[in-house]
Amino acid sequence: MEISMHAQQMARTHPLMRGQTNDALIRCIEECYSCAQTCTSCADACLGEENVKSLTRCIRLNLDCTDICNIAGRIATRLTGSDGELIRRVIDTCAAACRLCAEECEKHAGMHEHCRICAEACRRCMKACEEVGLSVIY
């Protein structure tokens, strides 16, 4: 399933970009929002499981990852007057949150399909964030 995102279209129309975009950053923005949605859904699914207590850490990491991914996506989307160091630090933090969440979800993936899906989304977002770290911001 592919989620329709408009980050690239919007970035290309931005007056400062003059039709050029940082593809690694665009992919990161899109993965951040996708991961946030998946983590929110996983946390909610965990709350619906019979043994919720055993999923407490998973739920907390899902919610933390959701918040951090949303913030990273929002800050990375702002093109006017952006600070490259701040964007890089937020994206690095996002990669760390995604790694922690993926590791926790992988512990439950054998019993809960939603955790398997969430771990995959977190790994994709982590990789996208790491790839931005290797590219020049704007």
Short mmCIF file of C-alpha atoms in Angstrom, two decimals:
data_model
loop_
_atom_site.label_atom_id
_atom_site.label_comp_id
_atom_site.label_asym_id
_atom_site.label_seq_id
_atom_site.Cartn_x
_atom_site.Cartn_y
_atom_site.Cartn_z
CA MET A 1 0.00 0.00 0.00
CA GLU A 2 1.45 3.34 -1.00
CA ILE A 3 0.46 6.48 0.87
CA SER A 4 -0.01 9.57 -1.26
CA MET A 5 2.24 12.33 0.01
CA HIS A 6 2.74 15.79 -1.38
CA ALA A 7 6.03 16.78 0.25
CA GLN A 8 7.98 16.74 -3.01
CA GLN A 9 5.30 18.67 -4.91
CA MET A 10 5.15 21.31 -2.20
CA ALA A 11 8.94 21.63 -1.88
CA ARG A 12 9.29 22.14 -5.64
CA THR A 13 6.84 25.03 -5.53
CA HIS A 14 8.66 26.76 -2.66
CA PRO A 15 10.29 30.02 -3.84
CA LEU A 16 13.60 29.19 -2.16
CA MET A 17 13.89 25.79 -3.82
CA ARG A 18 13.49 26.99 -7.43
CA GLY A 19 12.22 23.59 -8.52
CA GLN A 20 15.07 21.66 -6.87
CA THR A 21 14.56 19.29 -3.97
CA ASN A 22 16.66 17.20 -1.63
CA ASP A 23 15.21 13.76 -2.42
CA ALA A 24 16.65 12.18 0.73
CA LEU A 25 15.00 14.85 2.88
CA ILE A 26 11.68 14.51 1.06
CA ARG A 27 11.72 10.74 1.55
CA CYS A 28 12.52 11.28 5.23
CA ILE A 29 9.60 13.67 5.67
CA GLU A 30 7.22 11.20 4.06
CA GLU A 31 8.56 8.27 6.10
CA CYS A 32 8.26 10.31 9.31
CA TYR A 33 4.56 10.93 8.75
CA SER A 34 3.93 7.36 7.67
CA CYS A 35 5.77 6.01 10.70
CA ALA A 36 3.87 8.32 13.05
CA GLN A 37 0.56 7.01 11.75
CA THR A 38 1.70 3.40 12.01
CA CYS A 39 3.03 3.83 15.55
CA THR A 40 -0.22 5.48 16.67
CA SER A 41 -2.17 2.58 15.21
CA CYS A 42 0.16 0.02 16.83
CA ALA A 43 -0.19 1.66 20.24
CA ASP A 44 -3.96 1.57 19.90
CA ALA A 45 -3.88 -2.08 18.81
CA CYS A 46 -1.63 -2.92 21.78
CA LEU A 47 -4.21 -1.35 24.08
CA GLY A 48 -6.79 -3.72 22.60
CA GLU A 49 -4.73 -6.83 23.35
CA GLU A 50 -5.63 -9.06 26.30
CA ASN A 51 -2.29 -8.75 28.08
CA VAL A 52 -1.85 -4.99 27.85
CA LYS A 53 0.54 -4.92 30.81
CA SER A 54 3.16 -6.90 28.86
CA LEU A 55 2.94 -4.26 26.09
CA THR A 56 3.39 -1.18 28.29
CA ARG A 57 6.92 -0.41 27.04
CA CYS A 58 5.83 -1.01 23.45
CA ILE A 59 2.90 1.40 23.81
CA ARG A 60 5.11 4.09 25.37
CA LEU A 61 7.75 3.76 22.66
CA ASN A 62 5.03 3.81 19.98
CA LEU A 63 3.66 7.06 21.38
CA ASP A 64 7.11 8.61 21.81
CA CYS A 65 8.05 7.62 18.28
CA THR A 66 4.78 9.07 16.97
CA ASP A 67 5.47 12.43 18.60
CA ILE A 68 9.10 12.57 17.50
CA CYS A 69 8.29 11.53 13.92
CA ASN A 70 5.57 14.18 13.68
CA ILE A 71 7.92 16.86 15.00
CA ALA A 72 10.76 15.77 12.70
CA GLY A 73 8.44 15.81 9.69
CA ARG A 74 7.12 19.25 10.56
CA ILE A 75 10.52 20.83 11.21
CA ALA A 76 12.08 19.26 8.12
CA THR A 77 9.17 20.58 6.02
CA ARG A 78 9.84 24.21 6.95
CA LEU A 79 12.07 25.61 4.25
CA THR A 80 12.11 29.33 5.03
CA GLY A 81 14.84 30.33 7.47
CA SER A 82 15.55 26.73 8.46
CA ASP A 83 18.58 25.91 10.54
CA GLY A 84 20.45 22.91 9.12
CA GLU A 85 21.95 21.94 12.47
CA LEU A 86 18.54 21.88 14.18
CA ILE A 87 17.01 19.82 11.36
CA ARG A 88 19.90 17.35 11.47
CA ARG A 89 19.61 16.96 15.28
CA VAL A 90 15.84 16.41 15.13
CA ILE A 91 16.25 13.87 12.33
CA ASP A 92 19.00 12.08 14.28
CA THR A 93 16.69 11.94 17.30
CA CYS A 94 13.94 10.57 15.08
CA ALA A 95 16.24 7.81 13.82
CA ALA A 96 17.05 6.86 17.43
CA ALA A 97 13.37 6.81 18.44
CA CYS A 98 12.54 4.65 15.43
CA ARG A 99 15.34 2.21 16.26
CA LEU A 100 14.16 1.83 19.85
CA CYS A 101 10.53 1.42 18.82
CA ALA A 102 11.43 -1.12 16.12
CA GLU A 103 13.51 -3.15 18.57
CA GLU A 104 10.63 -3.28 21.04
CA CYS A 105 7.98 -4.06 18.44
CA GLU A 106 10.16 -6.86 17.05
CA LYS A 107 9.95 -8.56 20.47
CA HIS A 108 6.18 -8.84 20.03
CA ALA A 109 6.02 -9.34 16.27
CA GLY A 110 5.61 -13.12 16.53
CA MET A 111 2.39 -12.71 18.50
CA HIS A 112 1.07 -9.41 17.17
CA GLU A 113 0.99 -8.62 13.46
CA HIS A 114 0.54 -4.91 14.19
CA CYS A 115 3.91 -4.92 15.97
CA ARG A 116 5.58 -6.57 12.96
CA ILE A 117 4.15 -3.93 10.63
CA CYS A 118 5.16 -1.16 13.02
CA ALA A 119 8.72 -2.46 13.33
CA GLU A 120 9.03 -2.43 9.53
CA ALA A 121 7.72 1.15 9.32
CA CYS A 122 10.13 2.25 12.05
CA ARG A 123 13.08 0.61 10.26
CA ARG A 124 12.13 2.37 6.99
CA CYS A 125 11.90 5.72 8.75
CA MET A 126 15.16 5.15 10.60
CA LYS A 127 16.92 4.35 7.33
CA ALA A 128 15.43 7.43 5.63
CA CYS A 129 16.57 9.61 8.55
CA GLU A 130 20.07 8.15 8.40
CA GLU A 131 20.26 8.81 4.66
CA VAL A 132 19.44 12.48 5.26
CA GLY A 133 22.36 12.60 7.66
CA LEU A 134 24.62 11.72 4.75
CA SER A 135 23.22 14.40 2.46
CA VAL A 136 23.40 18.16 2.58
CA ILE A 137 20.34 19.79 4.14
CA TYR A 138 18.92 22.20 1.54
#
